[in-house]
Amino acid sequence: MLTDTIAAISTAVGESGIAVIRVSGPESINEVGRLFRSKTALPEAESHTVHYGFIVDPATEEKLEEVLVTVFRAPRSFTTEDVVEVSTHGGIFSVKRVMDLLLQQRGIRLAEPGEFTKRAFLNGRIDLSQAEAVIDLIRSKSDRAFSVALKQVGGELSRKVSALRHTLVETLAHIEVNIDYPEHDVESMTMEFIKQKCAAVSEGIDVLLKTANQGKILREGITTAIVGRPNVGKSSLMNALARENKAIVTDIPGTTRDVIEEYVTINQIPLKLLDTAGIRETMDVVEQIGVERSREAFTDADLILLVLSGAEPLHEDEIALMEQLKGRTAIVLLNKMDLPQQLDREVVRRYFSEESVVELSVKTEQGLDHLEEVIATLFFGGQLESNDLTYVTNVRHIALFKQAKQSLADAYEAADSGIPIDILQIDVRLAWEQLGEVIGDSAPDALIDQIFSQFCLGK
């Protein structure tokens, strides 16, 4: 399939200033050249040049669109193939006319999701961890997450993994020599050498895993469920954190009937906020469904914000919620502090530490800054790790690093116990392969296909 020429719309479909269609493959310049009319014939254009002209229907010579065409000749392109990018006017109809005409050409087919990036990987321009970082770059929900993804696209994680694998290659080479020429080897020295190398690589993995929890949060966000009884201020809190009116707020209990989602960034930490229906017994069928979905969000969330009204006595439903939160990561918000207080704080303190209780008034925005500080402290000890660190953000990478670390621990233990060196070699090689799977050197085809299927069509 690498011999095919592929095309796809690379910008979001809709009204915009411009839209871009990307064409990649051995026939891209010639095929687009058949449809493009300009002062310079496209097959004669130099690499990295932009040309103004018109896309025409070759059968009638009718001008279909005014465009700019950019030429990238192999290997100096994203895919390392000949690439042409056609910039049209933004809008569904204009870009569709050009795209339809391109796909009518015999030498061009529609690209599969992520196929441009997949070709860049298969052609050796980027490795698998860099390709996955492209997805993270597109889906970034905060400045910090974008910066981390950009460093990974640049190959920072790849270089560190490659260095660890190089150490293991040296170790495997030493083992091979020992197996082939045992008469020239001092076994005790070889075993000590293997232990030193395994320990060094394991320490390198520990450095990367140190940022795993933070990296995963930066990539995926913290799923945060706002729960509580009706009319305690859950939707108002959602709107205050989102800095816009995402949820309808009224004095009528049961106004929120479904789970409302919104991403916000607090102290550079992305939160996936879930505003849930007030949890209570109700005869309303629609509200019952909303309450059930609230309970599901409550179960699945990484962080629970339990909102209580300081202006009312505790309800038995709220005490039941606090019972359910034992062992969960949760913050209790005592809302409506601007009103006369009736809530018994001593009961709340039986379930939660002082650090997990935040007094605020969503109406006056008093205490919101303190809430942001508590969330940052809860997940990051108050601050993110240094910008200089390489964050591990991908769950797949984290799992492979842990597997490689276990393989190295097995190899170290085997060397310490005097296990035959040819048996010990299996664990060292397994660790090398597991690290290789991070960057794609030893990844199975099915995994590669699954990763690139997550991309949008034009990437």
Coordinates of C-alpha atoms in Angstrom, one line a residue:
M1 CA 0.0 0.0 0.0
L2 CA 3.0 2.3 0.3
T3 CA 3.1 2.5 -3.5
D4 CA -0.4 4.1 -3.5
T5 CA -1.0 7.8 -3.7
I6 CA -3.4 8.9 -1.0
A7 CA -5.4 12.1 -0.3
A8 CA -7.5 13.5 2.5
I9 CA -8.8 16.7 3.9
S10 CA -6.4 17.7 6.7
T11 CA -8.4 20.6 8.2
A12 CA -11.6 20.4 10.1
V13 CA -14.7 20.4 7.8
G14 CA -16.8 23.6 8.2
E15 CA -16.6 27.3 7.6
S16 CA -13.1 28.7 7.9
G17 CA -10.6 31.0 6.2
I18 CA -8.9 28.2 4.3
A19 CA -9.1 24.4 4.0
V20 CA -6.1 22.1 3.2
I21 CA -6.1 18.8 1.2
R22 CA -3.0 16.7 1.6
V23 CA -1.9 14.3 -1.2
S24 CA 1.0 11.9 -0.6
G25 CA 2.6 9.2 -2.7
P26 CA 4.7 8.7 -5.9
E27 CA 2.1 10.1 -8.2
S28 CA 1.0 13.0 -6.1
I29 CA 2.7 15.8 -8.0
N30 CA 1.7 14.4 -11.4
E31 CA -1.9 13.7 -10.4
V32 CA -2.5 17.1 -8.9
G33 CA -0.6 18.7 -11.8
R34 CA -3.2 17.4 -14.2
L35 CA -5.9 19.4 -12.5
F36 CA -3.8 22.5 -11.6
R37 CA -3.4 25.5 -13.9
S38 CA -0.7 28.0 -13.1
K39 CA 2.3 29.8 -14.7
T40 CA 4.5 26.9 -13.5
A41 CA 3.7 23.3 -14.4
L42 CA 3.6 21.4 -11.2
P43 CA 5.9 18.5 -12.3
E44 CA 8.6 21.1 -12.9
A45 CA 8.1 22.9 -9.5
E46 CA 10.9 22.8 -7.0
S47 CA 10.5 21.4 -3.5
H48 CA 9.1 23.6 -0.7
T49 CA 7.5 26.1 -3.1
V50 CA 4.0 27.6 -3.2
H51 CA 2.1 28.2 -6.4
Y52 CA -1.0 30.2 -7.1
G53 CA -3.5 29.0 -9.7
F54 CA -6.8 27.2 -10.3
I55 CA -8.1 23.7 -10.0
V56 CA -10.0 22.8 -13.2
D57 CA -12.1 19.9 -14.4
P58 CA -9.7 18.4 -17.1
A59 CA -12.7 17.3 -19.1
T60 CA -14.2 20.8 -19.6
E61 CA -11.4 23.1 -18.3
E62 CA -14.0 24.7 -16.1
K63 CA -12.4 26.5 -13.1
L64 CA -13.6 24.9 -9.9
E65 CA -11.6 26.7 -7.3
E66 CA -8.9 29.3 -6.7
V67 CA -6.1 27.6 -4.8
L68 CA -2.5 27.7 -3.5
V69 CA -0.6 24.5 -4.1
T70 CA 2.5 23.7 -2.0
V71 CA 5.0 21.1 -3.2
F72 CA 7.3 18.9 -1.0
R73 CA 9.5 16.6 -2.8
A74 CA 10.8 13.3 -1.3
P75 CA 12.5 12.8 1.1
R76 CA 12.0 16.3 2.5
S77 CA 8.4 15.8 3.6
F78 CA 6.4 14.6 6.5
T79 CA 5.8 11.2 5.0
T80 CA 9.3 11.2 3.2
E81 CA 7.3 10.8 -0.1
D82 CA 6.3 13.4 -2.7
V83 CA 3.6 15.5 -1.0
V84 CA 1.3 18.2 -2.4
E85 CA -0.9 20.3 -0.2
V86 CA -3.8 22.1 -1.8
S87 CA -5.2 25.2 0.1
T88 CA -8.7 26.0 -0.9
H89 CA -11.2 28.5 0.4
G90 CA -12.7 27.4 3.7
G91 CA -16.2 25.9 3.5
I92 CA -17.8 22.5 3.1
F93 CA -18.8 22.9 -0.6
S94 CA -15.5 24.4 -1.9
V95 CA -13.2 21.8 -0.4
K96 CA -15.6 18.9 -1.3
R97 CA -15.5 19.9 -5.0
V98 CA -11.8 19.7 -5.1
M99 CA -11.6 16.5 -3.0
D100 CA -14.2 14.8 -5.2
L101 CA -12.2 15.7 -8.3
L102 CA -9.0 14.4 -6.9
L103 CA -10.5 11.1 -6.0
Q104 CA -11.8 10.7 -9.5
Q105 CA -8.2 10.4 -10.7
R106 CA -7.2 6.8 -11.2
G107 CA -3.9 7.3 -9.3
I108 CA -5.4 8.6 -6.1
R109 CA -7.4 6.9 -3.3
L110 CA -8.8 8.2 0.0
A111 CA -6.4 7.9 2.9
E112 CA -7.2 5.7 5.9
P113 CA -7.3 7.3 9.4
G114 CA -3.7 8.2 10.4
E115 CA -2.2 6.9 7.2
F116 CA 0.0 10.0 6.6
T117 CA 1.6 9.6 10.0
K118 CA 1.7 5.8 9.6
R119 CA 3.7 6.3 6.4
A120 CA 6.1 8.7 8.2
F121 CA 6.6 5.9 10.8
L122 CA 7.0 3.0 8.3
N123 CA 9.4 5.1 6.2
G124 CA 11.6 5.8 9.2
R125 CA 11.0 9.5 9.7
I126 CA 9.5 9.1 13.2
D127 CA 9.2 6.2 15.6
L128 CA 6.1 4.9 17.3
S129 CA 6.3 7.0 20.4
Q130 CA 6.7 10.1 18.3
A131 CA 3.7 9.1 16.2
E132 CA 1.6 8.6 19.4
A133 CA 2.7 12.0 20.6
V134 CA 1.2 13.5 17.5
I135 CA -2.2 12.4 18.8
D136 CA -1.4 13.9 22.2
L137 CA -0.4 17.1 20.5
I138 CA -3.8 17.3 18.7
R139 CA -5.8 16.4 21.8
S140 CA -3.9 18.6 24.3
K141 CA -6.1 20.3 26.8
S142 CA -3.6 22.6 28.5
D143 CA -0.4 24.5 27.7
R144 CA 1.7 22.1 29.8
A145 CA 0.2 19.0 28.1
F146 CA 0.9 20.6 24.7
S147 CA 4.6 21.3 25.7
V148 CA 5.1 17.7 26.9
A149 CA 3.6 16.3 23.7
L150 CA 5.8 18.6 21.6
K151 CA 8.9 17.4 23.3
Q152 CA 7.9 13.8 22.6
V153 CA 7.2 14.5 18.9
G154 CA 10.7 15.9 18.8
G155 CA 12.0 12.5 20.0
E156 CA 13.1 13.2 23.6
L157 CA 11.5 10.1 25.0
S158 CA 12.8 8.1 22.0
R159 CA 16.4 9.1 22.6
K160 CA 16.2 8.0 26.2
V161 CA 14.6 4.7 25.4
S162 CA 17.2 4.1 22.6
A163 CA 20.0 4.8 25.1
L164 CA 18.6 2.2 27.5
R165 CA 18.3 -0.3 24.7
H166 CA 21.9 0.3 23.6
T167 CA 23.1 -0.6 27.1
L168 CA 21.1 -3.9 26.9
V169 CA 22.6 -4.6 23.5
E170 CA 26.1 -4.3 25.0
T171 CA 25.0 -6.7 27.7
L172 CA 23.6 -9.2 25.2
A173 CA 26.8 -9.0 23.2
H174 CA 28.8 -9.7 26.3
I175 CA 26.6 -12.7 27.0
E176 CA 26.9 -14.0 23.5
V177 CA 30.7 -13.9 23.7
N178 CA 30.5 -15.8 27.0
I179 CA 28.4 -18.5 25.4
D180 CA 30.5 -18.9 22.3
Y181 CA 33.9 -18.7 24.1
P182 CA 33.4 -19.9 27.7
E183 CA 37.1 -20.8 28.0
H184 CA 38.1 -17.2 27.8
D185 CA 35.6 -15.9 30.3
V186 CA 35.7 -15.4 34.1
E187 CA 32.1 -16.2 35.0
S188 CA 32.0 -14.2 38.2
M189 CA 33.1 -11.1 36.4
T190 CA 30.4 -11.6 33.7
M191 CA 27.7 -12.1 36.2
E192 CA 28.8 -8.9 38.0
F193 CA 28.8 -7.0 34.7
I194 CA 25.3 -8.2 33.9
K195 CA 24.0 -7.1 37.3
Q196 CA 25.6 -3.7 36.9
K197 CA 24.0 -3.1 33.5
C198 CA 20.6 -4.4 34.6
A199 CA 20.6 -2.1 37.6
A200 CA 21.7 0.9 35.5
V201 CA 18.9 0.3 33.0
S202 CA 16.4 -0.3 35.8
E203 CA 17.4 3.0 37.4
G204 CA 16.9 4.8 34.0
I205 CA 13.4 3.3 33.8
D206 CA 12.6 4.5 37.3
V207 CA 13.5 8.1 36.3
L208 CA 11.0 7.9 33.4
L209 CA 8.3 6.2 35.6
K210 CA 8.7 9.0 38.2
T211 CA 6.6 11.3 36.0
A212 CA 4.2 8.6 34.9
N213 CA 1.3 9.6 37.2
Q214 CA 1.6 13.3 36.4
G215 CA 2.1 12.6 32.7
K216 CA -1.0 10.4 32.5
I217 CA -3.0 13.2 34.2
L218 CA -1.6 15.8 31.8
R219 CA -2.5 13.6 28.8
E220 CA -6.0 12.4 29.9
G221 CA -7.1 14.9 32.5
I222 CA -8.6 14.2 35.9
T223 CA -12.2 12.9 35.6
T224 CA -13.9 14.9 38.3
A225 CA -17.5 14.3 39.3
I226 CA -19.4 17.1 41.1
V227 CA -21.9 15.4 43.3
G228 CA -24.4 16.3 45.9
R229 CA -28.1 16.8 46.6
P230 CA -30.2 19.1 44.5
N231 CA -29.8 22.9 44.8
V232 CA -26.5 22.8 46.7
G233 CA -24.7 24.7 43.9
K234 CA -23.2 22.0 41.7
S235 CA -24.1 23.6 38.4
S236 CA -23.0 27.0 39.7
L237 CA -19.7 25.5 40.6
M238 CA -19.4 24.0 37.1
N239 CA -20.1 27.3 35.5
A240 CA -17.6 29.1 37.9
L241 CA -14.8 26.7 37.1
A242 CA -15.5 26.7 33.4
R243 CA -15.8 30.5 33.3
E244 CA -19.0 30.3 31.3
N245 CA -22.6 29.2 31.7
K246 CA -22.4 25.6 30.6
A247 CA -25.1 24.3 33.0
I248 CA -28.6 25.7 33.6
V249 CA -29.0 27.1 37.1
T250 CA -32.4 27.6 38.7
D251 CA -34.0 27.4 42.2
I252 CA -36.0 24.3 41.0
P253 CA -34.7 21.0 42.4
G254 CA -33.9 18.5 39.7
T255 CA -33.0 21.1 37.0
T256 CA -29.9 19.1 36.0
R257 CA -31.2 15.8 34.6
D258 CA -28.1 14.4 32.8
V259 CA -24.3 14.4 33.2
I260 CA -22.8 17.5 31.7
E261 CA -19.1 17.3 30.6
E262 CA -16.7 20.2 30.3
Y263 CA -12.9 20.4 30.2
V264 CA -11.2 23.1 32.3
T265 CA -7.6 23.8 33.3
I266 CA -6.7 24.5 36.9
N267 CA -3.1 25.4 37.7
Q268 CA -2.0 23.8 34.4
I269 CA -3.9 20.6 35.3
P270 CA -6.7 19.5 32.9
L271 CA -10.0 18.5 34.6
K272 CA -12.8 16.7 32.9
L273 CA -15.7 18.1 35.0
L274 CA -18.9 16.1 35.2
D275 CA -21.9 18.1 36.6
T276 CA -24.3 15.4 37.8
A277 CA -28.0 15.4 38.6
G278 CA -28.7 15.9 42.3
I279 CA -28.7 12.5 44.1
R280 CA -32.1 12.0 45.8
E281 CA -35.1 9.8 45.7
T282 CA -37.6 10.9 43.0
M283 CA -40.7 9.7 41.2
D284 CA -39.8 11.6 38.0
V285 CA -38.8 8.9 35.5
V286 CA -36.4 11.3 33.6
E287 CA -34.8 12.5 36.8
Q288 CA -34.4 8.9 38.0
I289 CA -32.3 8.2 34.9
G290 CA -30.2 11.3 35.6
V291 CA -29.6 10.2 39.2
E292 CA -28.6 6.7 38.0
R293 CA -26.0 8.3 35.6
S294 CA -24.8 10.4 38.5
R295 CA -24.1 7.3 40.5
E296 CA -22.2 5.8 37.6
A297 CA -20.1 9.0 37.3
F298 CA -19.5 8.9 41.0
T299 CA -18.2 5.4 40.7
D300 CA -15.8 6.0 37.8
A301 CA -14.4 9.4 38.6
D302 CA -10.7 10.0 39.7
L303 CA -11.8 12.9 41.9
I304 CA -15.1 13.6 43.7
L305 CA -16.1 17.1 44.6
L306 CA -18.9 16.6 47.1
V307 CA -20.9 19.9 47.4
L308 CA -22.7 20.6 50.6
S309 CA -24.8 23.6 51.5
G310 CA -23.4 25.3 54.6
A311 CA -26.7 27.1 54.9
E312 CA -28.7 23.9 55.5
P313 CA -28.5 21.0 58.1
L314 CA -26.9 17.8 56.8
H315 CA -29.3 15.5 55.1
E316 CA -29.2 11.7 55.6
D317 CA -28.5 11.3 51.9
E318 CA -25.4 13.5 52.3
I319 CA -24.2 11.4 55.3
A320 CA -24.7 8.3 53.1
L321 CA -22.6 9.9 50.3
M322 CA -19.8 10.7 52.8
E323 CA -19.8 7.0 53.9
Q324 CA -19.5 5.9 50.3
L325 CA -16.5 8.2 49.8
K326 CA -14.3 6.4 52.4
G327 CA -11.0 5.5 50.6
R328 CA -11.8 7.6 47.6
T329 CA -10.0 10.8 46.4
A330 CA -12.4 13.4 47.4
I331 CA -12.8 17.1 48.4
V332 CA -15.8 18.4 50.4
L333 CA -17.0 21.8 49.4
L334 CA -19.0 23.7 52.0
N335 CA -20.9 26.1 49.7
K336 CA -23.0 29.2 50.4
M337 CA -20.7 30.6 53.0
D338 CA -22.2 34.0 52.3
L339 CA -25.4 32.9 54.0
P340 CA -26.2 32.1 57.7
Q341 CA -24.6 28.8 58.5
Q342 CA -26.6 25.7 59.8
L343 CA -24.3 22.8 58.8
D344 CA -22.7 20.8 61.6
R345 CA -19.0 20.8 60.6
E346 CA -18.1 18.2 63.3
V347 CA -20.0 15.6 61.4
V348 CA -18.1 16.4 58.2
R349 CA -14.7 16.2 60.1
R350 CA -15.5 12.6 61.2
Y351 CA -15.2 11.6 57.5
F352 CA -12.7 14.0 56.1
S353 CA -9.4 15.7 57.1
E354 CA -9.2 19.4 57.5
E355 CA -7.1 19.6 54.3
S356 CA -9.9 18.0 52.3
V357 CA -12.6 20.5 53.3
V358 CA -12.9 23.8 51.4
E359 CA -15.3 26.5 52.5
L360 CA -16.5 28.7 49.6
S361 CA -19.2 30.7 48.1
V362 CA -19.7 30.0 44.4
K363 CA -22.0 33.0 44.2
T364 CA -19.3 35.5 45.3
E365 CA -16.4 33.3 44.0
Q366 CA -14.9 33.4 47.5
G367 CA -12.7 30.3 48.1
L368 CA -12.4 29.1 44.4
D369 CA -8.6 29.9 44.4
H370 CA -8.2 27.8 47.5
L371 CA -10.0 24.9 45.8
E372 CA -7.6 25.1 42.9
E373 CA -4.7 25.0 45.3
V374 CA -6.1 21.9 47.1
I375 CA -6.6 20.0 43.8
A376 CA -3.0 20.8 42.7
T377 CA -1.6 19.7 46.1
L378 CA -3.7 16.5 46.0
F379 CA -2.4 15.3 42.6
F380 CA 1.0 17.0 42.2
G381 CA 2.1 17.9 45.7
G382 CA 1.4 21.5 44.9
Q383 CA 3.4 21.8 41.7
L384 CA 4.4 20.0 38.5
E385 CA 7.7 18.4 38.0
S386 CA 10.4 20.4 36.2
N387 CA 10.1 21.3 32.6
D388 CA 13.4 19.6 32.0
L389 CA 12.0 16.1 32.8
T390 CA 10.8 13.8 30.1
Y391 CA 7.2 13.0 31.0
V392 CA 5.8 9.5 30.3
T393 CA 2.2 10.2 29.4
N394 CA 1.1 7.1 27.5
V395 CA -0.6 4.2 29.4
R396 CA 0.9 1.7 26.9
H397 CA 4.4 3.1 27.5
I398 CA 4.0 2.9 31.3
A399 CA 2.9 -0.7 31.1
L400 CA 5.9 -1.6 28.9
F401 CA 8.4 0.2 31.2
K402 CA 7.0 -1.7 34.2
Q403 CA 7.3 -5.0 32.3
A404 CA 10.9 -4.3 31.2
K405 CA 11.7 -3.3 34.8
Q406 CA 10.4 -6.7 36.0
S407 CA 12.4 -8.6 33.3
L408 CA 15.5 -6.8 34.4
A409 CA 14.8 -7.7 38.1
D410 CA 14.4 -11.3 37.0
A411 CA 17.7 -11.2 35.1
Y412 CA 19.5 -9.5 38.1
E413 CA 18.1 -12.2 40.5
A414 CA 19.1 -15.0 38.1
A415 CA 22.7 -13.6 37.9
D416 CA 22.8 -13.3 41.7
S417 CA 21.7 -16.9 42.0
G418 CA 24.2 -18.4 39.5
I419 CA 21.6 -19.4 36.9
P420 CA 23.2 -20.5 33.7
I421 CA 24.0 -17.5 31.5
D422 CA 22.1 -18.8 28.4
I423 CA 18.9 -18.9 30.6
L424 CA 19.6 -15.5 32.0
Q425 CA 20.0 -14.1 28.5
I426 CA 16.2 -14.7 27.9
D427 CA 15.2 -12.0 30.5
V428 CA 17.7 -9.5 29.2
R429 CA 16.5 -9.9 25.7
L430 CA 12.9 -9.7 26.8
A431 CA 13.6 -6.3 28.5
W432 CA 15.3 -5.1 25.3
E433 CA 12.2 -6.1 23.2
Q434 CA 9.8 -4.6 25.7
L435 CA 11.6 -1.2 25.5
G436 CA 11.7 -1.6 21.7
E437 CA 7.9 -1.9 21.6
V438 CA 7.7 1.6 23.1
I439 CA 9.4 3.1 20.1
G440 CA 8.0 0.5 17.6
D441 CA 11.2 -1.5 16.9
S442 CA 9.5 -4.7 18.0
A443 CA 5.8 -3.8 18.0
P444 CA 3.5 -6.3 16.3
D445 CA 1.6 -5.2 13.2
A446 CA -1.8 -5.5 14.9
L447 CA -0.7 -3.0 17.6
I448 CA 0.6 -0.5 14.9
D449 CA -2.7 -0.7 13.0
Q450 CA -4.7 -0.2 16.2
I451 CA -2.6 2.9 17.2
F452 CA -3.0 4.6 13.8
S453 CA -6.7 3.8 13.6
Q454 CA -7.2 6.4 16.4
F455 CA -6.0 9.2 14.2
C456 CA -8.3 11.5 12.3
L457 CA -8.6 11.0 8.6
G458 CA -6.2 13.7 7.3
K459 CA -3.3 13.2 9.8

